[in-house]
CSV table of C-alpha atoms in Angstrom, one decimal:
chain,number,residue,atom,x,y,z
I,1,MET,CA,-10.5,34.2,15.0
I,2,ILE,CA,-9.2,32.0,12.1
I,3,ARG,CA,-11.5,32.0,9.1
I,4,TRP,CA,-11.2,28.7,7.3
I,5,GLY,CA,-12.0,27.9,3.7
I,6,ILE,CA,-12.4,24.3,2.6
I,7,LEU,CA,-11.4,23.3,-1.0
I,8,GLY,CA,-13.8,20.5,-1.9
I,9,ALA,CA,-17.1,19.5,-0.5
I,10,GLY,CA,-16.8,15.7,-0.3
I,11,ASN,CA,-17.2,13.3,2.6
I,12,ILE,CA,-13.9,14.1,4.2
I,13,ALA,CA,-14.8,17.9,4.1
I,14,HIS,CA,-18.0,17.1,6.0
I,15,ARG,CA,-16.0,15.3,8.7
I,16,PHE,CA,-13.6,18.2,8.9
I,17,ALA,CA,-16.3,20.8,9.1
I,18,ALA,CA,-18.0,18.9,11.9
I,19,SER,CA,-14.9,18.7,14.0
I,20,LEU,CA,-14.0,22.4,13.3
I,21,THR,CA,-17.0,23.4,15.4
I,22,ASN,CA,-15.1,22.3,18.5
I,23,GLU,CA,-12.2,24.7,17.9
I,24,GLN,CA,-13.0,27.9,19.7
I,25,ASN,CA,-10.6,30.1,17.8
I,26,SER,CA,-11.8,29.0,14.3
I,27,ILE,CA,-14.9,29.3,12.1
I,28,LEU,CA,-15.8,27.8,8.8
I,29,TYR,CA,-15.9,30.9,6.5
I,30,ALA,CA,-16.0,29.5,3.0
I,31,ILE,CA,-16.5,26.3,1.0
I,32,SER,CA,-15.6,25.7,-2.7
I,33,GLY,CA,-16.7,23.1,-5.2
I,34,ARG,CA,-17.9,22.4,-8.7
I,35,SER,CA,-21.6,22.3,-8.0
I,36,ALA,CA,-23.7,25.1,-6.6
I,37,GLU,CA,-26.3,22.6,-5.5
I,38,LYS,CA,-23.8,20.5,-3.6
I,39,LEU,CA,-22.4,23.6,-1.9
I,40,GLU,CA,-25.9,24.8,-0.8
I,41,ALA,CA,-26.5,21.3,0.7
I,42,PHE,CA,-23.1,21.5,2.5
I,43,ALA,CA,-23.8,25.0,3.9
I,44,LYS,CA,-27.2,23.9,5.2
I,45,GLU,CA,-25.4,21.3,7.3
I,46,TYR,CA,-22.4,23.4,8.1
I,47,PRO,CA,-23.2,27.1,7.8
I,48,CYS,CA,-20.6,29.4,6.2
I,49,GLU,CA,-20.5,32.9,4.9
I,50,LYS,CA,-19.2,32.2,1.3
I,51,LYS,CA,-19.9,29.5,-1.2
I,52,TYR,CA,-17.6,29.5,-4.3
I,53,VAL,CA,-18.2,27.5,-7.4
I,54,GLY,CA,-14.5,27.3,-8.3
I,55,HIS,CA,-11.5,26.8,-6.0
I,56,ASP,CA,-9.7,29.8,-7.5
I,57,LEU,CA,-12.5,32.1,-6.3
I,58,LEU,CA,-12.0,30.9,-2.7
I,59,LEU,CA,-8.3,31.6,-2.8
I,60,GLU,CA,-8.9,35.1,-4.1
I,61,ASP,CA,-10.9,35.9,-0.9
I,62,GLU,CA,-8.7,38.1,1.2
I,63,ASN,CA,-10.6,37.1,4.4
I,64,ILE,CA,-9.3,33.5,4.2
I,65,ASP,CA,-6.8,32.8,7.0
I,66,ALA,CA,-6.3,29.1,6.4
I,67,ILE,CA,-7.6,26.3,4.1
I,68,TYR,CA,-8.3,22.7,4.4
I,69,LEU,CA,-7.5,21.0,1.1
I,70,ALA,CA,-10.0,18.1,0.7
I,71,LEU,CA,-9.6,17.5,-3.0
I,72,PRO,CA,-8.6,14.2,-4.6
I,73,HIS,CA,-5.0,13.2,-4.2
I,74,VAL,CA,-3.9,14.0,-7.7
I,75,MET,CA,-5.0,17.6,-7.2
I,76,HIS,CA,-3.2,18.3,-3.9
I,77,LYS,CA,0.0,19.7,-5.4
I,78,GLU,CA,-1.7,22.1,-7.8
I,79,TRP,CA,-3.9,23.7,-5.2
I,80,ALA,CA,-1.4,23.6,-2.4
I,81,LEU,CA,1.0,25.5,-4.5
I,82,LYS,CA,-1.6,28.1,-5.5
I,83,ALA,CA,-2.6,28.7,-1.9
I,84,LEU,CA,1.0,28.8,-0.6
I,85,GLU,CA,2.0,31.3,-3.3
I,86,LYS,CA,-0.8,33.6,-2.0
I,87,GLY,CA,0.6,33.1,1.6
I,88,ILE,CA,-2.4,31.1,2.8
I,89,PRO,CA,-1.6,28.3,5.3
I,90,VAL,CA,-2.7,24.9,4.1
I,91,LEU,CA,-3.8,21.9,6.1
I,92,CYS,CA,-3.9,19.2,3.4
I,93,GLU,CA,-5.7,15.9,3.6
I,94,LYS,CA,-3.3,13.0,3.4
I,95,PRO,CA,-1.3,12.2,1.4
I,96,ALA,CA,0.4,15.5,0.8
I,97,ALA,CA,1.0,14.5,-2.8
I,98,VAL,CA,1.2,11.5,-5.0
I,99,SER,CA,5.0,11.1,-5.1
I,100,GLU,CA,8.1,12.1,-3.3
I,101,GLU,CA,9.0,14.5,-6.0
I,102,GLU,CA,5.7,16.3,-5.7
I,103,THR,CA,5.9,16.4,-1.9
I,104,ILE,CA,9.4,18.0,-2.1
I,105,GLY,CA,8.0,20.6,-4.4
I,106,ILE,CA,5.2,21.5,-1.9
I,107,ALA,CA,7.7,21.7,1.0
I,108,GLU,CA,10.0,24.0,-1.1
I,109,CYS,CA,7.1,26.3,-2.0
I,110,ALA,CA,6.0,26.5,1.7
I,111,LYS,CA,9.5,27.4,2.8
I,112,ARG,CA,10.0,29.9,-0.1
I,113,ASN,CA,6.8,31.7,0.9
I,114,ASN,CA,7.3,31.4,4.7
I,115,THR,CA,3.8,29.9,4.8
I,116,LEU,CA,2.7,26.9,6.8
I,117,PHE,CA,1.8,23.7,5.1
I,118,MET,CA,0.9,20.5,7.0
I,119,GLU,CA,-0.1,17.1,5.9
I,120,ALA,CA,-3.2,16.1,7.9
I,121,MET,CA,-1.8,12.9,9.4
I,122,LYS,CA,-4.3,13.0,12.1
I,123,PRO,CA,-3.2,9.8,14.1
I,124,ARG,CA,0.0,11.6,15.1
I,125,PHE,CA,-1.9,14.0,17.2
I,126,VAL,CA,-4.4,11.9,19.1
I,127,PRO,CA,-4.0,10.8,22.7
I,128,ALA,CA,-3.4,7.1,21.9
I,129,TYR,CA,-0.5,7.9,19.5
I,130,LEU,CA,1.1,10.2,22.1
I,131,LYS,CA,0.7,7.4,24.7
I,132,MET,CA,2.3,4.9,22.2
I,133,LYS,CA,5.3,7.3,21.9
I,134,GLU,CA,5.5,7.6,25.7
I,135,LEU,CA,5.5,3.8,26.2
I,136,LEU,CA,8.2,3.2,23.5
I,137,ALA,CA,10.4,5.9,25.0
I,138,SER,CA,10.0,4.4,28.5
I,139,GLY,CA,11.4,1.0,27.2
I,140,ALA,CA,8.2,-0.8,27.8
I,141,ILE,CA,9.0,-3.2,25.0
I,142,GLY,CA,12.7,-2.7,24.9
I,143,GLU,CA,14.5,-2.0,21.6
I,144,ILE,CA,12.3,-1.9,18.5
I,145,GLU,CA,13.1,-4.8,16.2
I,146,LYS,CA,10.1,-5.0,13.8
I,147,VAL,CA,7.1,-2.9,13.0
I,148,GLU,CA,4.2,-4.5,11.1
I,149,THR,CA,1.5,-2.3,9.7
I,150,SER,CA,-1.7,-3.1,7.8
I,151,MET,CA,-4.4,-0.9,6.3
I,152,CYS,CA,-6.8,-2.9,4.2
I,153,PHE,CA,-10.5,-2.8,3.5
I,154,ALA,CA,-12.9,-4.2,0.9
I,155,MET,CA,-13.9,-1.4,-1.3
I,156,PRO,CA,-17.4,-1.9,-2.8
I,157,LYS,CA,-17.1,-3.2,-6.4
I,158,GLU,CA,-19.3,-0.5,-7.7
I,159,PHE,CA,-16.6,2.1,-6.8
I,160,PHE,CA,-14.0,0.5,-9.0
I,161,GLY,CA,-13.4,2.6,-12.0
I,162,LYS,CA,-15.7,5.3,-10.7
I,163,SER,CA,-13.9,6.6,-7.7
I,164,TYR,CA,-10.6,8.6,-7.8
I,165,HIS,CA,-9.3,6.0,-5.5
I,166,THR,CA,-9.1,3.6,-8.4
I,167,ALA,CA,-7.8,6.0,-11.0
I,168,ALA,CA,-4.4,5.3,-12.6
I,169,SER,CA,-3.3,8.8,-11.7
I,170,GLY,CA,-3.4,9.5,-8.0
I,171,GLY,CA,-5.2,6.3,-7.0
I,172,GLY,CA,-4.3,3.1,-5.3
I,173,ALA,CA,-4.4,1.6,-1.9
I,174,LEU,CA,-0.9,2.8,-1.0
I,175,LEU,CA,-1.8,6.4,-1.3
I,176,ASP,CA,-5.2,6.0,0.4
I,177,GLY,CA,-4.4,3.7,3.3
I,178,GLY,CA,-0.8,2.8,3.0
I,179,ILE,CA,0.2,6.4,3.8
I,180,TYR,CA,-1.0,5.9,7.4
I,181,CYS,CA,1.3,2.8,7.6
I,182,ALA,CA,4.2,4.7,6.1
I,183,SER,CA,3.7,7.5,8.7
I,184,ILE,CA,4.2,5.1,11.6
I,185,LEU,CA,7.3,3.5,9.9
I,186,GLU,CA,8.7,6.9,9.2
I,187,ASP,CA,8.3,8.0,12.8
I,188,LEU,CA,9.7,4.9,14.4
I,189,LEU,CA,12.4,3.6,12.1
I,190,GLU,CA,15.6,5.4,10.9
I,191,GLY,CA,17.5,4.8,7.7
I,192,GLU,CA,16.7,4.0,4.1
I,193,PRO,CA,14.0,1.4,3.4
I,194,GLU,CA,15.4,-1.6,1.5
I,195,PRO,CA,12.8,-4.0,0.0
I,196,VAL,CA,13.1,-7.7,1.0
I,197,LYS,CA,9.9,-9.1,-0.5
I,198,THR,CA,6.9,-7.6,-2.2
I,199,TYR,CA,3.5,-8.9,-3.2
I,200,ALA,CA,0.9,-6.9,-5.1
I,201,THR,CA,-2.2,-6.9,-7.2
I,202,TYR,CA,-1.5,-4.2,-9.7
I,203,PHE,CA,-4.0,-3.6,-12.4
I,204,ASN,CA,-4.2,-0.9,-15.1
I,205,GLY,CA,-1.8,1.3,-13.1
I,206,VAL,CA,-3.5,0.9,-9.8
I,207,ASP,CA,-2.3,-1.0,-6.8
I,208,LEU,CA,-5.3,-2.8,-5.4
I,209,TYR,CA,-3.3,-4.6,-2.8
I,210,SER,CA,0.4,-4.7,-1.7
I,211,ASP,CA,2.4,-6.3,1.0
I,212,CYS,CA,6.0,-5.2,1.3
I,213,THR,CA,8.6,-6.4,3.8
I,214,MET,CA,11.5,-3.9,4.1
I,215,LYS,CA,14.7,-3.4,6.1
I,216,PHE,CA,15.5,-0.2,7.8
I,217,GLY,CA,19.0,-1.0,8.8
I,218,ALA,CA,18.8,-4.0,11.1
I,219,LYS,CA,15.1,-3.5,11.8
I,220,THR,CA,12.3,-5.0,9.8
I,221,ALA,CA,9.1,-3.3,8.6
I,222,VAL,CA,6.0,-4.6,6.9
I,223,LEU,CA,3.5,-2.4,5.1
I,224,GLU,CA,0.3,-3.9,3.8
I,225,SER,CA,-2.5,-2.0,2.1
I,226,GLY,CA,-5.4,-3.0,0.0
I,227,PHE,CA,-8.8,-2.3,-1.5
I,228,ASP,CA,-9.7,-6.0,-2.0
I,229,ARG,CA,-9.9,-7.5,1.4
I,230,ASN,CA,-10.7,-6.7,5.0
I,231,ALA,CA,-8.0,-7.2,7.6
I,232,PRO,CA,-7.1,-5.8,11.1
I,233,LYS,CA,-6.0,-2.2,10.6
I,234,ASN,CA,-3.3,-2.4,13.2
I,235,ALA,CA,0.3,-1.6,13.8
I,236,VAL,CA,2.3,-4.2,15.7
I,237,ILE,CA,5.5,-2.9,17.2
I,238,CYS,CA,7.8,-5.8,18.3
I,239,GLY,CA,10.6,-5.1,20.7
I,240,SER,CA,13.3,-7.0,22.5
I,241,LYS,CA,11.2,-7.2,25.6
I,242,GLY,CA,7.7,-7.3,24.3
I,243,LYS,CA,5.3,-5.9,21.8
I,244,LEU,CA,2.8,-3.0,21.5
I,245,THR,CA,-0.2,-3.2,19.2
I,246,VAL,CA,-1.9,0.0,18.0
I,247,VAL,CA,-5.5,-1.0,17.2
I,248,ASN,CA,-7.0,0.8,14.1
I,249,LEU,CA,-3.8,2.7,13.4
I,250,HIS,CA,-5.6,5.3,11.3
I,251,ARG,CA,-8.0,6.2,14.2
I,252,PRO,CA,-6.2,4.8,17.3
I,253,VAL,CA,-7.9,4.7,20.6
I,254,THR,CA,-6.7,1.3,22.0
I,255,LEU,CA,-3.2,0.1,22.7
I,256,ILE,CA,-2.3,-3.5,23.8
I,257,LEU,CA,0.9,-3.8,25.7
I,258,GLU,CA,2.5,-7.2,26.1
I,259,ASN,CA,5.7,-7.7,28.0
I,260,GLU,CA,7.2,-9.5,31.0
I,261,LYS,CA,4.6,-7.9,33.3
I,262,GLY,CA,1.7,-9.5,31.3
I,263,LYS,CA,-0.9,-8.1,28.9
I,264,GLU,CA,-2.5,-4.6,29.4
I,265,VAL,CA,-5.2,-3.0,27.3
I,266,ILE,CA,-4.8,0.8,27.4
I,267,GLU,CA,-7.6,3.1,26.3
I,268,ALA,CA,-6.9,6.7,25.3
I,269,GLU,CA,-10.0,8.4,24.0
I,270,TYR,CA,-10.1,11.3,21.5
I,271,GLU,CA,-10.6,14.9,22.5
I,272,HIS,CA,-13.9,15.4,20.7
I,273,ASP,CA,-13.1,13.2,17.7
I,274,ASP,CA,-10.2,11.9,15.6
I,275,PHE,CA,-9.9,15.2,13.6
I,276,TYR,CA,-9.9,17.7,16.4
I,277,SER,CA,-6.3,17.3,17.8
I,278,GLN,CA,-4.7,18.0,14.4
I,279,ILE,CA,-7.0,21.0,13.8
I,280,HIS,CA,-6.2,22.4,17.2
I,281,HIS,CA,-2.5,21.9,16.6
I,282,PHE,CA,-2.6,23.6,13.1
I,283,ALA,CA,-4.8,26.5,14.3
I,284,SER,CA,-2.3,27.1,17.1
I,285,LEU,CA,0.6,27.3,14.6
I,286,VAL,CA,-1.4,29.7,12.5
I,287,SER,CA,-2.1,31.9,15.5
I,288,GLU,CA,1.5,31.9,16.5
I,289,GLY,CA,2.8,32.5,13.0
I,290,VAL,CA,4.8,29.3,13.0
I,291,HIS,CA,5.7,28.1,9.4
I,292,GLU,CA,6.3,24.4,10.0
I,293,SER,CA,4.8,21.8,12.3
I,294,PRO,CA,7.2,20.2,14.8
I,295,VAL,CA,4.9,17.1,15.0
I,296,MET,CA,4.4,16.7,11.2
I,297,PRO,CA,7.5,18.5,9.7
I,298,TYR,CA,8.3,18.6,6.0
I,299,ASP,CA,11.0,16.0,6.2
I,300,ALA,CA,8.5,13.5,7.7
I,301,MET,CA,6.0,13.9,4.9
I,302,ILE,CA,8.7,13.7,2.3
I,303,ARG,CA,10.1,10.5,3.9
I,304,GLU,CA,6.6,9.0,4.0
I,305,ALA,CA,6.3,9.6,0.3
I,306,HIS,CA,9.7,8.1,-0.3
I,307,ILE,CA,8.7,4.9,1.5
I,308,LEU,CA,5.6,4.6,-0.7
I,309,ASP,CA,7.7,5.3,-3.9
I,310,VAL,CA,10.2,2.6,-2.9
I,311,ILE,CA,7.3,0.1,-2.5
I,312,ARG,CA,5.7,1.2,-5.7
I,313,SER,CA,8.9,0.6,-7.6
I,314,GLN,CA,8.7,-3.0,-6.7
I,315,PHE,CA,5.6,-3.7,-8.7
I,316,ALA,CA,5.6,-1.0,-11.4
I,317,GLU,CA,9.3,-1.0,-12.6
I,318,TYR,CA,11.1,-4.0,-14.1
I,319,GLU,CA,14.4,-4.3,-15.8
I,320,GLU,CA,16.5,-6.9,-17.6
I,321,ASN,CA,18.2,-8.0,-14.4
I,322,ASP,CA,14.8,-9.1,-13.1
I,323,LEU,CA,14.6,-11.6,-16.0
I,324,ASN,CA,18.1,-12.8,-15.0
I,325,VAL,CA,17.0,-13.4,-11.5
I,326,LEU,CA,14.1,-15.6,-12.7
I,327,GLU,CA,16.3,-17.4,-15.1
I,328,GLU,CA,18.8,-18.1,-12.3
I,329,GLN,CA,16.0,-19.7,-10.3
I,330,GLU,CA,15.3,-22.1,-13.1
I,331,LYS,CA,18.9,-23.1,-13.3
I,332,GLU,CA,19.4,-23.5,-9.6
I,333,LEU,CA,16.2,-25.6,-9.2
I,334,SER,CA,16.9,-27.9,-12.2
I,335,VAL,CA,17.5,-31.6,-11.6
I,336,SER,CA,19.4,-34.5,-13.1
I,337,SER,CA,16.5,-36.9,-12.9
I,338,PHE,CA,12.7,-36.8,-12.3
I,339,ASP,CA,10.1,-39.5,-12.6
I,340,ASN,CA,6.4,-40.1,-11.6
I,341,ALA,CA,7.4,-41.0,-8.1
I,342,ASP,CA,9.3,-37.7,-7.9
I,343,ALA,CA,6.2,-35.9,-9.2
I,344,LEU,CA,4.1,-37.4,-6.5
I,345,ALA,CA,6.6,-36.4,-3.8
I,346,LEU,CA,6.9,-32.9,-5.1
I,347,GLY,CA,3.2,-32.5,-5.6
I,348,ASN,CA,2.6,-33.5,-1.9
I,349,VAL,CA,5.2,-30.9,-0.8
I,350,ILE,CA,3.4,-28.2,-2.8
I,351,ALA,CA,0.0,-29.2,-1.3
I,352,LYS,CA,1.4,-29.2,2.2
I,353,THR,CA,3.3,-25.9,1.8
I,354,ALA,CA,0.1,-24.3,0.3
I,355,LEU,CA,-1.5,-24.6,3.7
I,356,GLU,CA,0.7,-21.7,4.9
I,357,TYR,CA,-1.1,-19.4,2.5
I,358,ASP,CA,-4.5,-17.7,2.9
I,359,ARG,CA,-6.4,-19.7,0.3
I,360,GLY,CA,-6.5,-23.0,-1.5
I,361,VAL,CA,-4.8,-24.0,-4.7
I,362,SER,CA,-4.9,-26.4,-7.6
I,363,VAL,CA,-1.7,-28.2,-8.5
I,364,ARG,CA,-0.7,-29.9,-11.7
I,365,ILE,CA,2.6,-31.4,-13.0
I,366,ASP,CA,2.7,-32.2,-16.8
I,367,ARG,CA,5.3,-34.1,-18.7
I,368,VAL,CA,6.4,-32.1,-21.8
I,369,ASN,CA,7.2,-34.9,-24.3
I,370,ASP,CA,3.7,-36.5,-24.3
I,371,ASP,CA,1.7,-33.8,-22.5
I,372,LEU,CA,0.7,-36.3,-19.8
I,373,THR,CA,-0.4,-35.1,-16.4
I,374,VAL,CA,1.6,-37.0,-13.8
I,375,PHE,CA,0.2,-35.2,-10.8
I,376,GLN,CA,-3.0,-33.2,-10.1
I,377,TYR,CA,-4.5,-32.1,-6.9
I,378,MET,CA,-7.4,-29.6,-6.2
I,379,MET,CA,-8.2,-28.2,-2.8
I,380,GLU,CA,-11.7,-27.6,-1.7
I,381,GLY,CA,-13.4,-24.8,-3.6
I,382,LYS,CA,-11.2,-25.1,-6.7
I,383,THR,CA,-13.0,-25.4,-10.0
I,384,ALA,CA,-12.3,-26.2,-13.7
I,385,ALA,CA,-11.5,-22.5,-14.1
I,386,ASN,CA,-8.3,-23.0,-12.2
I,387,LEU,CA,-7.3,-25.7,-14.7
I,388,LYS,CA,-8.1,-23.2,-17.5
I,389,TYR,CA,-5.8,-20.6,-15.9
I,390,MET,CA,-3.1,-23.3,-15.8
I,391,ASP,CA,-3.4,-23.9,-19.5
I,392,GLY,CA,-2.5,-20.3,-20.1
I,393,LYS,CA,0.4,-20.3,-17.8
I,394,LYS,CA,1.6,-23.5,-19.2
I,395,LYS,CA,1.5,-22.0,-22.7
I,396,CYS,CA,3.9,-19.2,-21.5
I,397,VAL,CA,6.4,-21.9,-20.5
I,398,LEU,CA,6.1,-23.7,-23.8
I,399,ASP,CA,6.4,-20.6,-25.9
I,400,THR,CA,9.3,-19.1,-24.0
I,401,GLY,CA,11.1,-21.9,-22.2
I,402,HIS,CA,10.8,-19.9,-19.0
I,403,SER,CA,8.3,-19.5,-16.2
I,404,SER,CA,5.1,-17.6,-16.6
I,405,ALA,CA,6.5,-15.1,-14.1
I,406,TRP,CA,9.4,-14.5,-16.5
I,407,ALA,CA,6.9,-14.0,-19.3
I,408,TYR,CA,5.0,-11.5,-17.2
I,409,VAL,CA,8.1,-9.4,-16.5
I,410,LYS,CA,9.3,-9.7,-20.1
I,411,ASN,CA,5.9,-8.4,-21.2
I,412,MET,CA,6.0,-5.5,-18.8
I,413,ILE,CA,9.3,-4.5,-20.3
I,414,THR,CA,8.6,-5.1,-23.9
I,415,SER,CA,4.8,-5.9,-24.4
I,416,GLU,CA,6.0,-8.8,-26.5
I,417,TYR,CA,3.3,-11.1,-25.3
I,418,GLU,CA,0.4,-8.7,-25.1
I,419,GLY,CA,-1.8,-11.1,-27.0
I,420,TRP,CA,-1.8,-13.6,-24.1
I,421,LYS,CA,-4.0,-11.2,-22.1
I,422,LYS,CA,-6.8,-11.5,-24.7
I,423,ASP,CA,-7.2,-15.3,-24.6
I,424,GLY,CA,-9.0,-15.4,-21.3
I,425,LEU,CA,-6.4,-17.7,-19.8
I,426,HIS,CA,-4.9,-15.2,-17.3
I,427,ALA,CA,-1.5,-16.3,-18.7
I,428,LEU,CA,0.6,-13.3,-17.8
I,429,SER,CA,1.3,-14.0,-14.2
I,430,GLY,CA,3.2,-16.4,-12.0
I,431,GLY,CA,2.1,-19.9,-11.6
I,432,ALA,CA,3.8,-22.1,-14.1
I,433,PHE,CA,7.5,-23.2,-13.8
I,434,PRO,CA,9.8,-25.1,-16.1
I,435,LEU,CA,11.6,-28.1,-14.6
I,436,TYR,CA,14.7,-28.8,-16.5
I,437,VAL,CA,16.2,-32.3,-16.4
I,438,ASN,CA,19.7,-32.5,-17.7
I,439,ASP,CA,19.2,-29.1,-19.4
I,440,GLU,CA,16.1,-30.2,-21.3
I,441,LEU,CA,12.6,-28.9,-20.5
I,442,ALA,CA,10.9,-32.0,-19.2
I,443,TYR,CA,8.1,-31.0,-16.9
I,444,ILE,CA,5.9,-28.0,-16.2
I,445,ILE,CA,4.8,-27.4,-12.7
I,446,GLN,CA,1.6,-25.4,-12.4
I,447,VAL,CA,-0.2,-23.8,-9.4
I,448,SER,CA,-3.4,-21.7,-9.5
I,449,GLY,CA,-5.4,-20.1,-6.8
I,450,LEU,CA,-3.1,-17.6,-5.0
I,451,HIS,CA,-2.4,-14.0,-6.0
I,452,GLU,CA,0.3,-11.3,-6.0
I,453,GLY,CA,2.9,-13.8,-7.4
I,454,LYS,CA,2.5,-16.2,-4.5
I,455,ASP,CA,1.7,-19.1,-7.0
I,456,HIS,CA,5.3,-18.7,-8.3
I,457,GLU,CA,6.7,-18.4,-4.8
I,458,LEU,CA,4.9,-21.5,-3.7
I,459,ILE,CA,6.4,-23.5,-6.6
I,460,VAL,CA,10.0,-22.4,-6.0
I,461,ARG,CA,9.8,-22.8,-2.2
I,462,SER,CA,8.4,-26.3,-2.7
I,463,LEU,CA,11.1,-27.3,-5.3
I,464,SER,CA,13.7,-26.1,-2.8
I,465,GLU,CA,12.3,-28.1,0.0
I,466,TRP,CA,11.8,-31.3,-2.1
I,467,GLN,CA,15.4,-31.0,-3.1
I,468,GLU,CA,16.3,-30.9,0.7
I,469,GLU,CA,16.4,-27.1,1.1
I,470,LYS,CA,18.4,-26.5,-2.1
I,471,PRO,CA,19.1,-22.7,-2.1
I,472,TYR,CA,17.8,-20.5,-4.8
I,473,THR,CA,17.9,-16.8,-5.8
I,474,ASP,CA,14.7,-15.2,-4.6
I,475,PHE,CA,12.7,-12.7,-6.6
I,476,ILE,CA,11.7,-9.9,-4.3
I,477,LYS,CA,9.5,-7.8,-6.6
I,478,ALA,CA,5.7,-8.3,-7.0
I,479,LEU,CA,4.4,-10.4,-9.8
I,480,GLY,CA,0.9,-9.3,-10.7
């Protein structure tokens, strides 16, 4: 009989304890936390022999055969290492750690102590995931060409700033939900992830939303995660002969197969619940004395963390070359002449292209020499606030001679324009672009309403189209 201890008594620990009752060779022996009252309430719902106010006390109990680590992400490494050094097998709630470096450290400690550690990536163990792997191996959709993954939900606003999910250390949507997406990409695609384009809402060190397109060799991957919106939580695997959709990729039960034979909906129910299969697998490994899971090996969890680190680098790390890319855009999209008729034509292109995005925009083109607005258009739902935002973005261009996106990146590198954040104009983001005519700043193009740098993208895309698909150097990192 495996005697389990749970570090942490939060919501996820409750779900684990409920599922553990289905595992015949396991019992809940001990629970640890910071509050005696909270532990008493937990034990009333899920009876256990020991209740420890302090995680160290639980690890000192020689009767513990395995632990489930259910603490906040930022605490995983510390308590995993403490348990592993004592030779206690660890099933750790995802993610294993907050970075690739930390994850490697955990794996090395597990190997050094010949003690089992497994990231609790529960989707890999449920029947629907196994069926997915079976269908892909059978060639049901041919050769995999693209994998699109999304894990977004609208976190209640009252949680922001209060939950560890929104803490600068160990928080963010990538670690919370994006790790599920990374796990599927890791399992299905080989090679090094190379970013192609990234969007993000990154605030006070926390990624509230990100959408990154990457290349794994010749294959394409998309990973979207967010706390600020609801979206289908699916994985769509596109192949040369069809596609396979994994519905609710974090708790999969339903698969949708589409190929030359038609469309088929496949249901594969859990054995008990979505936690049980991973618990049973881990308990079997403990009973057999196995020190690494063949389903969730150390290399897999390290590579997941690496994928997230690569994405994170696209919106948290900027360098001088990023400024050069944005300056090159300005040069490439400059013109030899531009008048009011051109402003009308360009404004219409921007308005039309904006329909491809998920929300409406305001558009304005101002002439620099007399500060005259030569084009303005506001989609439904836009207000005077959008025009105010434009004023801030416009000020960036006038002060620097470069786009507001350039000012944002420059500020991230040097904090040179920190004061702009205090004027209420939302100046430090994309959305205002300098149009140079014969090497002189002549017009400022402004867009407001989109997020994650898409205002900037909309402008450069539209300028390129208006100039008959004139090529430009794209900026692949997130802006905001």
